[in-house]
Short mmCIF file of C-alpha atoms and ligand atoms in Angstrom, two decimals:
data_model
loop_
_atom_site.label_atom_id
_atom_site.label_comp_id
_atom_site.label_asym_id
_atom_site.label_seq_id
_atom_site.Cartn_x
_atom_site.Cartn_y
_atom_site.Cartn_z
CA UNK A 164 -24.63 -73.91 29.38
CA UNK A 165 -28.39 -74.04 29.71
CA UNK A 166 -30.79 -71.09 29.73
CA UNK A 167 -33.83 -71.14 31.93
CA UNK A 168 -36.50 -70.61 29.26
CA UNK A 169 -40.12 -70.23 30.41
CA UNK A 170 -42.43 -73.10 29.51
CA UNK A 171 -44.63 -71.37 26.86
CA UNK A 172 -41.51 -70.22 24.99
CA UNK A 173 -39.94 -73.68 25.21
CA UNK A 174 -43.11 -75.18 23.79
CA UNK A 175 -43.08 -72.86 20.78
CA UNK A 176 -39.40 -73.69 20.15
CA UNK A 177 -40.15 -77.41 20.44
CA UNK A 178 -43.06 -77.28 18.03
CA UNK A 179 -41.20 -75.28 15.39
CA UNK A 180 -38.26 -77.68 15.65
CA UNK A 181 -40.53 -80.71 15.47
CA UNK A 182 -42.02 -79.29 12.26
CA UNK A 183 -38.52 -79.28 10.76
CA UNK A 184 -37.50 -75.64 11.24
CA UNK A 185 -34.67 -74.08 13.20
CA UNK A 186 -35.74 -71.96 16.15
CA UNK A 187 -33.88 -70.26 18.99
CA UNK A 188 -34.33 -67.51 21.53
CA UNK A 189 -32.38 -64.40 20.58
CA UNK A 190 -31.33 -60.88 21.54
CA UNK A 191 -32.17 -59.22 24.83
CA UNK A 192 -33.38 -62.38 26.56
CA UNK A 193 -30.12 -64.21 25.89
CA UNK A 194 -28.09 -61.20 26.98
CA UNK A 195 -30.07 -60.74 30.19
CA UNK A 196 -29.98 -64.47 31.00
CA UNK A 197 -26.19 -64.49 30.68
CA UNK A 198 -26.09 -61.56 33.08
CA UNK A 199 -28.25 -63.46 35.55
CA UNK A 200 -31.12 -61.00 35.10
CA UNK A 201 -34.64 -62.14 34.36
CA UNK A 202 -35.60 -61.12 30.82
CA UNK A 203 -38.66 -58.90 30.36
CA UNK A 204 -39.65 -60.63 27.18
CA UNK A 205 -38.49 -63.58 25.11
CA UNK A 206 -38.00 -63.27 21.36
CA UNK A 207 -37.66 -66.19 19.00
CA UNK A 208 -35.82 -66.25 15.69
CA UNK A 209 -36.63 -69.02 13.23
CA UNK A 210 -35.98 -70.31 9.73
CA UNK A 211 -39.76 -70.74 9.28
CA UNK A 212 -41.47 -68.12 7.12
CA UNK A 213 -44.31 -66.20 8.81
CA UNK A 214 -46.96 -68.27 6.98
CA UNK A 215 -45.25 -71.43 8.19
CA UNK A 216 -45.08 -70.13 11.77
CA UNK A 217 -48.81 -69.41 11.59
CA UNK A 218 -49.53 -72.94 10.42
CA UNK A 219 -47.41 -74.61 13.09
CA UNK A 220 -48.95 -72.48 15.87
CA UNK A 221 -52.46 -72.26 14.43
CA UNK A 222 -54.07 -73.28 17.75
CA UNK A 223 -52.55 -70.30 19.59
CA UNK A 224 -53.84 -66.75 19.53
CA UNK A 225 -51.62 -64.96 17.02
CA UNK A 226 -51.16 -61.24 16.38
CA UNK A 227 -49.92 -60.06 13.01
CA UNK A 228 -48.89 -56.49 13.85
CA UNK A 229 -45.26 -57.01 12.81
CA UNK A 230 -45.98 -59.23 9.86
CA UNK A 231 -44.33 -57.04 7.25
CA UNK A 232 -41.05 -57.35 9.17
CA UNK A 233 -41.55 -61.09 9.45
CA UNK A 234 -42.86 -61.11 13.02
CA UNK A 235 -45.77 -63.15 14.33
CA UNK A 236 -46.67 -62.60 17.98
CA UNK A 237 -48.01 -65.65 19.80
CA UNK A 238 -49.99 -65.28 23.02
CA UNK A 239 -49.34 -68.27 25.18
CA UNK A 240 -49.36 -68.89 28.92
CA UNK A 241 -49.91 -65.18 29.60
CA UNK A 242 -46.87 -64.18 27.55
CA UNK A 243 -46.57 -62.41 24.22
CA UNK A 244 -43.76 -64.12 22.33
CA UNK A 245 -42.45 -62.48 19.17
CA UNK A 246 -41.40 -65.00 16.54
CA UNK A 247 -39.41 -63.45 13.70
CA UNK A 248 -38.18 -65.12 10.55
CA UNK A 249 -34.41 -64.97 9.92
CA UNK A 250 -33.96 -61.80 7.94
CA UNK A 251 -31.49 -59.48 6.33
CA UNK A 252 -32.37 -55.80 6.36
CA UNK A 253 -32.42 -54.05 3.00
CA UNK A 254 -30.96 -50.62 2.26
CA UNK A 255 -31.53 -47.83 4.77
CA UNK A 256 -32.23 -44.61 2.92
CA UNK A 257 -33.51 -42.60 5.86
CA UNK A 258 -31.12 -43.57 8.69
CA UNK A 259 -34.07 -45.07 10.43
CA UNK A 260 -35.83 -48.07 9.02
CA UNK A 261 -34.80 -50.49 6.33
CA UNK A 262 -36.60 -49.92 3.02
CA UNK A 263 -37.22 -53.61 2.72
CA UNK A 264 -36.44 -56.77 4.61
CA UNK A 265 -35.71 -60.09 3.03
CA UNK A 266 -35.84 -63.48 4.57
CA UNK A 267 -32.81 -65.72 4.74
CA UNK A 268 -32.21 -69.32 5.70
CA UNK A 269 -29.17 -68.46 7.80
CA UNK A 270 -29.11 -67.68 11.51
CA UNK A 271 -25.70 -66.04 11.08
CA UNK A 272 -27.17 -63.57 8.58
CA UNK A 273 -29.94 -62.77 11.03
CA UNK A 274 -27.48 -62.22 13.87
CA UNK A 275 -25.33 -59.93 11.74
CA UNK A 276 -28.17 -57.42 11.19
CA UNK A 277 -28.44 -56.89 14.95
CA UNK A 278 -27.06 -53.76 16.59
CA UNK A 279 -24.54 -54.81 19.24
CA UNK A 280 -22.56 -57.99 19.86
CA UNK A 281 -24.22 -58.42 23.26
CA UNK A 282 -27.60 -58.38 21.48
CA UNK A 283 -26.54 -60.70 18.67
CA UNK A 284 -26.55 -64.06 20.44
CA UNK A 285 -29.04 -66.87 20.00
CA UNK A 286 -29.63 -69.98 22.06
CA UNK A 287 -31.40 -73.27 21.52
CA UNK A 288 -31.24 -76.63 23.27
CA UNK A 289 -29.93 -78.26 20.10
CA UNK A 290 -27.14 -75.78 19.37
CA UNK A 291 -26.49 -74.16 22.73
CA UNK A 292 -25.22 -70.58 22.52
CA UNK A 293 -24.69 -69.24 19.00
CA UNK A 294 -22.36 -66.28 19.39
CA UNK A 295 -20.72 -65.35 16.07
CA UNK A 296 -19.47 -61.90 17.14
CA UNK A 297 -18.02 -62.45 20.59
CA UNK A 298 -21.00 -61.10 22.50
CA UNK A 299 -20.42 -63.29 25.52
CA UNK A 300 -16.84 -62.14 25.90
CA UNK A 301 -17.92 -58.49 25.46
CA UNK A 302 -20.59 -58.95 28.10
CA UNK A 303 -18.02 -60.36 30.51
CA UNK A 304 -15.67 -57.47 29.79
CA UNK A 305 -18.58 -55.02 30.00
CA UNK A 306 -17.97 -53.74 26.48
CA UNK A 307 -20.58 -52.43 24.07
CA UNK A 308 -19.46 -53.05 20.50
CA UNK A 309 -21.31 -52.76 17.22
CA UNK A 310 -21.78 -55.80 15.05
CA UNK A 311 -19.67 -54.80 12.06
CA UNK A 312 -18.51 -51.29 11.24
CA UNK A 313 -19.96 -48.73 13.70
CA UNK A 314 -20.07 -45.91 11.13
CA UNK A 315 -22.19 -48.00 8.80
CA UNK A 316 -24.42 -49.32 11.55
CA UNK A 317 -25.18 -45.83 12.96
CA UNK A 318 -25.74 -44.45 9.45
CA UNK A 319 -28.25 -47.23 8.83
CA UNK A 320 -30.14 -46.47 12.02
CA UNK A 321 -29.15 -43.59 14.26
CA UNK A 322 -31.45 -44.70 17.06
CA UNK A 323 -28.78 -47.31 17.75
CA UNK A 324 -26.58 -44.52 19.15
CA UNK A 325 -29.09 -43.90 21.90
CA UNK A 326 -29.91 -47.58 22.34
CA UNK A 327 -26.21 -48.17 22.82
CA UNK A 328 -25.91 -45.52 25.52
CA UNK A 329 -29.05 -46.93 27.11
CA UNK A 330 -27.54 -50.42 27.32
CA UNK A 331 -24.39 -48.88 28.81
CA UNK A 332 -26.36 -46.95 31.44
CA UNK A 333 -28.60 -49.87 32.37
CA UNK A 334 -26.11 -52.72 32.22
CA UNK A 335 -22.95 -50.89 33.24
CA UNK A 336 -21.19 -51.37 29.88
CA UNK A 337 -18.79 -48.98 28.15
CA UNK A 338 -18.61 -48.56 24.40
CA UNK A 339 -15.33 -49.67 22.85
CA UNK A 340 -13.27 -46.82 21.44
CA UNK A 341 -14.41 -47.13 17.83
CA UNK A 342 -18.07 -47.42 18.77
CA UNK A 343 -17.79 -44.42 21.12
CA UNK A 344 -16.10 -42.26 18.49
CA UNK A 345 -18.65 -43.20 15.87
CA UNK A 346 -21.55 -42.48 18.22
CA UNK A 347 -20.22 -38.96 18.67
CA UNK A 348 -19.54 -38.28 15.02
CA UNK A 349 -22.98 -39.49 13.93
CA UNK A 350 -25.00 -37.84 16.67
CA UNK A 351 -26.62 -35.30 14.33
CA UNK A 352 -28.43 -38.13 12.59
CA UNK A 353 -30.54 -38.41 15.75
CA UNK A 354 -32.46 -35.34 14.51
CA UNK A 355 -34.12 -37.56 11.93
CA UNK A 356 -35.45 -40.11 14.40
CA UNK A 357 -39.05 -39.99 15.62
CA UNK A 358 -39.19 -38.14 18.94
CA UNK A 359 -41.36 -40.84 20.51
CA UNK A 360 -38.64 -43.44 19.95
CA UNK A 361 -35.98 -41.07 21.27
CA UNK A 362 -37.87 -40.42 24.48
CA UNK A 363 -38.41 -44.12 25.18
CA UNK A 364 -34.65 -44.67 25.00
CA UNK A 365 -33.80 -41.49 26.88
CA UNK A 366 -36.01 -42.43 29.81
CA UNK A 367 -34.61 -45.94 30.01
CA UNK A 368 -31.12 -44.44 29.86
CA UNK A 369 -31.88 -41.95 32.63
CA UNK A 370 -33.21 -44.74 34.84
CA UNK A 371 -30.08 -46.83 34.38
CA UNK A 372 -27.73 -47.41 37.33
CA UNK A 373 -24.89 -45.75 35.39
CA UNK A 374 -26.88 -42.92 33.85
CA UNK A 375 -24.81 -40.12 35.38
CA UNK A 376 -21.53 -41.58 34.16
CA UNK A 377 -22.88 -41.99 30.63
CA UNK A 378 -24.18 -38.41 30.59
CA UNK A 379 -20.80 -37.26 31.82
CA UNK A 380 -18.98 -39.11 29.05
CA UNK A 381 -21.39 -38.31 26.22
CA UNK A 382 -22.86 -34.87 26.93
CA UNK A 383 -22.85 -33.86 23.27
CA UNK A 384 -25.03 -36.80 22.29
CA UNK A 385 -27.52 -36.07 25.06
CA UNK A 386 -27.30 -32.39 24.07
CA UNK A 387 -28.30 -33.34 20.54
CA UNK A 388 -31.71 -34.46 21.76
CA UNK A 389 -31.83 -32.15 24.79
CA UNK A 390 -29.97 -28.93 23.90
CA UNK A 391 -31.35 -27.44 27.14
CA UNK A 392 -28.59 -29.19 29.07
CA UNK A 393 -25.67 -27.76 27.10
CA UNK A 394 -25.32 -24.38 28.86
CA UNK A 395 -25.02 -26.19 32.22
CA UNK A 396 -21.84 -27.97 31.23
CA UNK A 397 -18.86 -26.33 32.93
CA UNK A 398 -20.99 -23.46 34.27
CA UNK A 399 -19.28 -22.44 37.53
CA UNK A 400 -21.57 -21.42 40.38
CA UNK A 401 -19.27 -19.15 42.48
CA UNK A 402 -21.36 -19.93 45.53
CA UNK A 403 -20.30 -21.49 48.84
CA UNK A 404 -23.23 -23.92 48.76
CA UNK A 405 -21.71 -25.57 45.73
CA UNK A 406 -18.54 -27.47 45.03
CA UNK A 407 -19.42 -28.50 41.47
CA UNK A 408 -20.36 -26.65 38.31
CA UNK A 409 -24.05 -26.81 37.39
CA UNK A 410 -23.70 -29.90 35.19
CA UNK A 411 -21.54 -31.85 37.64
CA UNK A 412 -23.96 -30.94 40.41
CA UNK A 413 -26.80 -32.25 38.24
CA UNK A 414 -24.97 -35.52 37.60
CA UNK A 415 -24.15 -36.05 41.27
CA UNK A 416 -27.78 -35.37 42.13
CA UNK A 417 -28.88 -37.81 39.42
CA UNK A 418 -26.79 -40.51 41.05
CA UNK A 419 -28.60 -39.86 44.31
CA UNK A 420 -32.10 -39.95 42.76
CA UNK A 421 -34.27 -43.09 42.76
CA UNK A 422 -34.57 -44.65 39.30
CA UNK A 423 -37.98 -43.26 38.44
CA UNK A 424 -38.64 -41.49 35.11
CA UNK A 425 -40.28 -38.40 36.61
CA UNK A 426 -37.71 -37.98 39.40
CA UNK A 427 -34.77 -38.40 37.06
CA UNK A 428 -36.21 -35.95 34.49
CA UNK A 429 -36.81 -33.42 37.26
CA UNK A 430 -33.25 -33.68 38.53
CA UNK A 431 -31.81 -33.54 35.02
CA UNK A 432 -33.57 -30.25 34.32
CA UNK A 433 -34.04 -28.69 37.77
CA UNK A 434 -31.15 -26.26 37.41
CA UNK A 435 -31.24 -25.82 33.62
CA UNK A 436 -32.35 -22.21 34.21
CA UNK A 437 -29.23 -21.38 36.22
CA UNK A 438 -26.92 -20.35 33.36
CA UNK A 439 -29.67 -17.97 32.19
CA UNK A 440 -30.19 -16.26 35.55
CA UNK A 441 -26.65 -15.97 36.89
CA UNK A 442 -25.67 -12.77 38.70
CA UNK A 443 -22.84 -11.91 41.11
CA UNK A 444 -23.13 -9.61 44.11
CA UNK A 445 -20.51 -7.09 45.31
CA UNK A 446 -18.64 -9.86 47.09
CA UNK A 447 -18.42 -11.87 43.91
CA UNK A 448 -20.83 -14.52 45.15
CA UNK A 449 -22.97 -16.10 42.44
CA UNK A 450 -26.78 -16.10 42.60
CA UNK A 451 -29.46 -17.56 40.38
CA UNK A 452 -32.59 -15.68 41.39
CA UNK A 453 -35.68 -17.02 39.66
CA UNK A 454 -33.84 -19.93 38.08
CA UNK A 455 -36.67 -22.31 39.01
CA UNK A 456 -39.14 -20.52 36.75
CA UNK A 457 -36.70 -20.54 33.83
CA UNK A 458 -35.97 -24.23 34.45
CA UNK A 459 -39.72 -24.88 34.28
CA UNK A 460 -39.91 -23.20 30.87
CA UNK A 461 -36.94 -25.15 29.56
CA UNK A 462 -38.24 -28.43 30.96
CA UNK A 463 -41.69 -27.93 29.44
CA UNK A 464 -40.18 -27.00 26.10
CA UNK A 465 -37.91 -30.06 26.13
CA UNK A 466 -40.55 -32.53 27.23
CA UNK A 467 -43.13 -31.28 24.74
CA UNK A 468 -40.58 -31.53 21.98
CA UNK A 469 -39.88 -35.13 23.02
CA UNK A 470 -43.66 -35.79 22.97
CA UNK A 471 -43.80 -37.01 26.53
CA UNK A 472 -47.28 -37.68 27.87
CA UNK A 473 -49.23 -34.89 29.57
CA UNK A 474 -49.08 -36.35 33.07
CA UNK A 475 -45.30 -36.69 32.99
CA UNK A 476 -44.88 -33.14 31.68
CA UNK A 477 -47.20 -31.76 34.37
CA UNK A 478 -45.47 -33.61 37.19
CA UNK A 479 -41.97 -32.71 36.05
CA UNK A 480 -43.00 -29.11 35.62
CA UNK A 481 -44.55 -28.91 39.12
CA UNK A 482 -41.56 -30.51 40.79
CA UNK A 483 -39.01 -28.37 38.96
CA UNK A 484 -41.02 -25.30 39.96
CA UNK A 485 -40.99 -26.16 43.68
CA UNK A 486 -37.61 -27.87 43.93
CA UNK A 487 -36.11 -24.94 45.80
CA UNK A 488 -38.86 -24.12 48.31
CA UNK A 489 -37.69 -24.31 51.93
CA UNK A 490 -39.11 -27.26 53.85
CA UNK A 491 -40.93 -26.64 57.11
CA UNK A 492 -41.12 -29.55 59.52
CA UNK A 493 -44.52 -28.48 60.77
CA UNK A 494 -47.81 -30.34 60.34
CA UNK A 495 -49.84 -27.38 59.05
CA UNK A 496 -47.26 -26.61 56.38
CA UNK A 497 -47.09 -30.24 55.30
CA UNK A 498 -50.89 -30.46 55.11
CA UNK A 499 -50.93 -27.32 52.96
CA UNK A 500 -48.39 -28.86 50.60
CA UNK A 501 -50.35 -32.12 50.48
CA UNK A 502 -53.43 -30.14 49.63
CA UNK A 503 -51.64 -28.41 46.76
CA UNK A 504 -49.57 -31.24 45.33
CA UNK A 505 -50.93 -34.55 46.63
CA UNK A 506 -48.99 -37.29 48.39
CA UNK A 507 -47.20 -38.68 45.32
CA UNK A 508 -45.69 -35.35 44.29
CA UNK A 509 -44.90 -34.32 47.86
CA UNK A 510 -42.95 -37.53 48.42
CA UNK A 511 -41.24 -36.93 45.08
CA UNK A 512 -40.32 -33.43 46.24
CA UNK A 513 -38.61 -34.86 49.32
CA UNK A 514 -36.62 -37.27 47.13
CA UNK A 515 -35.61 -34.42 44.84
CA UNK A 516 -34.52 -32.28 47.76
CA UNK A 517 -32.52 -35.12 49.25
CA UNK A 518 -30.71 -35.75 45.98
CA UNK A 519 -30.17 -32.02 45.42
CA UNK A 520 -28.68 -31.57 48.92
CA UNK A 521 -26.44 -34.61 48.60
CA UNK A 522 -24.88 -33.01 45.53
CA UNK A 523 -24.16 -29.69 47.26
CA UNK A 524 -21.32 -28.62 49.49
CA UNK A 525 -21.24 -31.18 52.36
CA UNK A 526 -20.81 -28.27 54.78
CA UNK A 527 -24.48 -27.41 54.16
CA UNK A 528 -25.85 -30.89 54.56
CA UNK A 529 -28.08 -29.74 57.43
CA UNK A 530 -30.79 -29.51 54.79
CA UNK A 531 -30.92 -33.28 54.99
CA UNK A 532 -32.01 -32.97 58.61
CA UNK A 533 -34.96 -30.91 57.44
CA UNK A 534 -36.09 -33.74 55.20
CA UNK A 535 -35.63 -36.24 58.00
CA UNK A 536 -37.70 -34.02 60.26
CA UNK A 537 -40.53 -33.72 57.72
CA UNK A 538 -40.87 -37.44 57.04
CA UNK A 539 -42.23 -38.68 60.39
CA UNK A 540 -44.73 -35.83 60.51
CA UNK A 541 -45.86 -36.72 56.99
CA UNK A 542 -46.27 -40.37 57.94
CA UNK A 543 -48.32 -39.40 60.97
CA UNK A 544 -50.61 -37.15 58.91
CA UNK A 545 -51.20 -39.95 56.45
CA UNK A 546 -51.59 -42.79 58.93
CA UNK A 547 -54.03 -40.77 61.02
CA UNK A 548 -55.86 -39.83 57.82
CA UNK A 549 -55.70 -36.21 58.83
CA UNK A 550 -57.72 -33.93 56.62
CA UNK A 551 -55.88 -32.01 53.89
CA UNK A 552 -58.39 -32.04 51.05
CA UNK A 553 -62.12 -31.60 50.52
CA UNK A 554 -62.53 -35.36 50.28
CA UNK A 555 -61.79 -35.76 53.98
CA UNK A 556 -63.60 -32.65 55.18
CA UNK A 557 -66.46 -33.61 57.50
CA UNK A 558 -68.94 -31.22 55.89
CA UNK A 559 -70.09 -31.10 52.29
CA UNK A 560 -71.59 -28.46 50.06
CA UNK A 561 -75.03 -29.89 50.84
CA UNK A 562 -74.50 -29.34 54.58
CA UNK A 563 -73.83 -25.68 53.87
CA UNK A 564 -76.84 -25.38 51.58
CA UNK A 565 -78.90 -26.84 54.43
CA UNK A 566 -77.70 -23.92 56.56
CA UNK A 567 -79.40 -21.62 54.07
CA UNK A 568 -76.59 -20.68 51.71
CA UNK A 569 -77.89 -20.54 48.16
CA UNK A 570 -76.29 -23.12 45.86
CA UNK A 571 -73.54 -21.47 43.80
CA UNK A 572 -69.97 -20.21 44.02
CA UNK A 573 -70.41 -19.01 47.62
CA UNK A 574 -70.62 -22.63 48.75
CA UNK A 575 -67.20 -23.37 47.26
CA UNK A 576 -65.66 -20.27 48.80
CA UNK A 577 -66.96 -21.18 52.23
CA UNK A 578 -65.86 -24.81 51.93
CA UNK A 579 -62.38 -23.59 51.08
CA UNK A 580 -62.31 -21.40 54.20
CA UNK A 581 -63.41 -24.31 56.36
CA UNK A 582 -60.81 -26.58 54.80
CA UNK A 583 -58.08 -23.95 55.34
CA UNK A 584 -59.07 -23.68 58.98
CA UNK A 585 -58.76 -27.44 59.43
CA UNK A 586 -55.48 -27.69 57.49
CA UNK A 587 -53.99 -24.87 59.53
CA UNK A 588 -55.05 -26.55 62.75
CA UNK A 589 -57.46 -23.76 63.76
CA UNK A 590 -60.40 -26.10 64.25
CA UNK A 591 -60.78 -29.90 64.38
CA UNK A 592 -62.25 -31.71 61.39
CA UNK A 593 -65.58 -32.30 63.14
CA UNK A 594 -68.98 -31.54 61.80
CA UNK A 595 -70.14 -29.43 64.70
CA UNK A 596 -67.03 -27.25 64.79
CA UNK A 597 -67.16 -26.84 61.01
CA UNK A 598 -70.81 -25.83 60.97
CA UNK A 599 -70.20 -23.39 63.82
CA UNK A 600 -67.39 -21.76 61.89
CA UNK A 601 -69.58 -21.69 58.78
CA UNK A 602 -72.36 -19.89 60.67
CA UNK A 603 -69.93 -17.49 62.24
CA UNK A 604 -68.37 -16.68 58.86
CA UNK A 605 -71.80 -16.15 57.31
CA UNK A 606 -72.75 -13.89 60.16
CA UNK A 607 -69.56 -11.85 59.74
CA UNK A 608 -69.89 -11.49 55.98
CA UNK A 609 -73.58 -10.65 56.06
CA UNK A 610 -73.07 -8.29 59.01
P1 ATP B 227 -34.94 -54.70 26.04
O1 ATP B 227 -34.39 -55.22 27.29
O2 ATP B 227 -35.15 -53.24 26.06
O3 ATP B 227 -36.13 -55.44 25.49
P2 ATP B 227 -33.67 -55.77 23.73
O4 ATP B 227 -32.24 -55.98 23.39
O5 ATP B 227 -34.53 -56.99 23.85
O6 ATP B 227 -33.71 -54.91 25.02
P3 ATP B 227 -35.52 -54.93 21.76
O7 ATP B 227 -35.84 -53.55 21.28
O8 ATP B 227 -36.57 -55.73 22.43
O9 ATP B 227 -34.24 -54.79 22.66
O10 ATP B 227 -34.98 -55.71 20.48
C1 ATP B 227 -34.73 -57.09 20.47
C2 ATP B 227 -33.49 -57.40 19.65
O11 ATP B 227 -33.65 -56.93 18.31
C3 ATP B 227 -32.23 -56.71 20.16
O12 ATP B 227 -31.60 -57.45 21.18
C4 ATP B 227 -31.39 -56.64 18.90
O13 ATP B 227 -30.80 -57.91 18.63
C5 ATP B 227 -32.42 -56.39 17.83
N1 ATP B 227 -32.63 -54.95 17.58
C6 ATP B 227 -33.57 -54.17 18.16
N2 ATP B 227 -33.51 -52.91 17.69
C7 ATP B 227 -32.51 -52.90 16.79
C8 ATP B 227 -31.95 -51.90 15.96
N3 ATP B 227 -32.43 -50.64 15.97
N4 ATP B 227 -30.95 -52.26 15.13
C9 ATP B 227 -30.48 -53.53 15.12
N5 ATP B 227 -30.95 -54.50 15.88
C10 ATP B 227 -31.95 -54.21 16.72
MG1 MG B 228 -36.63 -57.03 24.16
#
């Protein structure tokens, strides 16, 4: 077996070996290579101490950010390669980070501190694959298994619970029974982990090909970091549009959503307000009036708590708010939406609606036709560069001032009226027509 290691990484391995040290690639890059995927980054593990690594690679640009954990980062051939000395992690008193690390001369020791068997393999040209814990076999069988005793490993570092589910969602693995049980019993330890680290894992998990299945199997773990989802589980809708309870509907919709962080967060939370707004009418049919607004509140609360960046929170919040608006396959309506939300969010809205419809009662799938009817009109608006915002409007504030309007808020109000007229198809986006309408409006308001 031979891994296809990029040249700069191979060079670093060769030079460390030439200097008399052991060096191999390790972890995610070995796992991904065995799966036939192309690794995002290549990590090296070596018997050389950090000072020795620095000496051997002294001609490269080196970063020392991870030095206290034994990591030197070398910048070479446009890549950042992390080179970490074989280490054993010390005691974990906070379920998060080892109190101390100590270096060791043994690759096996280094592999045994790693979280999962599939992540605990190393490879070098001299030794081939070093796989002390059966990672290759587990990868073939699609099993996620802790290195060592799961209870101990999750007590040491509870983030591993979420990392584990993330690897399952992304790579299509399933935890073995002991690992799964231990993940569940230790889930409360996740409360002690920094929210920033949780959200990184959560988003990767949500964007995995098997995200819905993992959420279905481990709702209590997800609920530990996102309690907002818990009331949805098993919540029956009593409505002919739906064949699933709120949570199952959400999971089916998630499966139908492109793997984008914002889209997947929107779908995960779009109906979270439903259990809080449920009513039944005289016929016993369930309704959820105003659930969108409650979902917005819950989504904002959840995403702030997870310290997601402002842009993500804003986009998720907007899309959850509008997820239920009826689509109108008409150019003026689409231009109005583009004006309010921009192209990126409008396209996202269509994706959300498609996923939402696909997870509803198939008898009401005609909503999909609505989306299909909107798309070509949208494409035409964009390709013709039709005007839907001030940027494209053929008159500016200065043009209006030249007509004699005093600079100030009036200019903005008038521009908005002109833009509305163009968006609604009342007048063409041409300077003459716009100025005529401006004069007429002025005349009316002054008269
Ligand atoms: P990714 O594809 O996300 O980079 P990865 O497996 O490379 O996945 P990293 O976070 O880059 O994950 O970590 C590199 C390696 O370090 C892992 O493969 C694993 O061997 C080890 N590792 C990372 N985090 C932990 C942890 N919390 N506990 C134990 N070992 C870990
Ligand atoms: Mg990695």
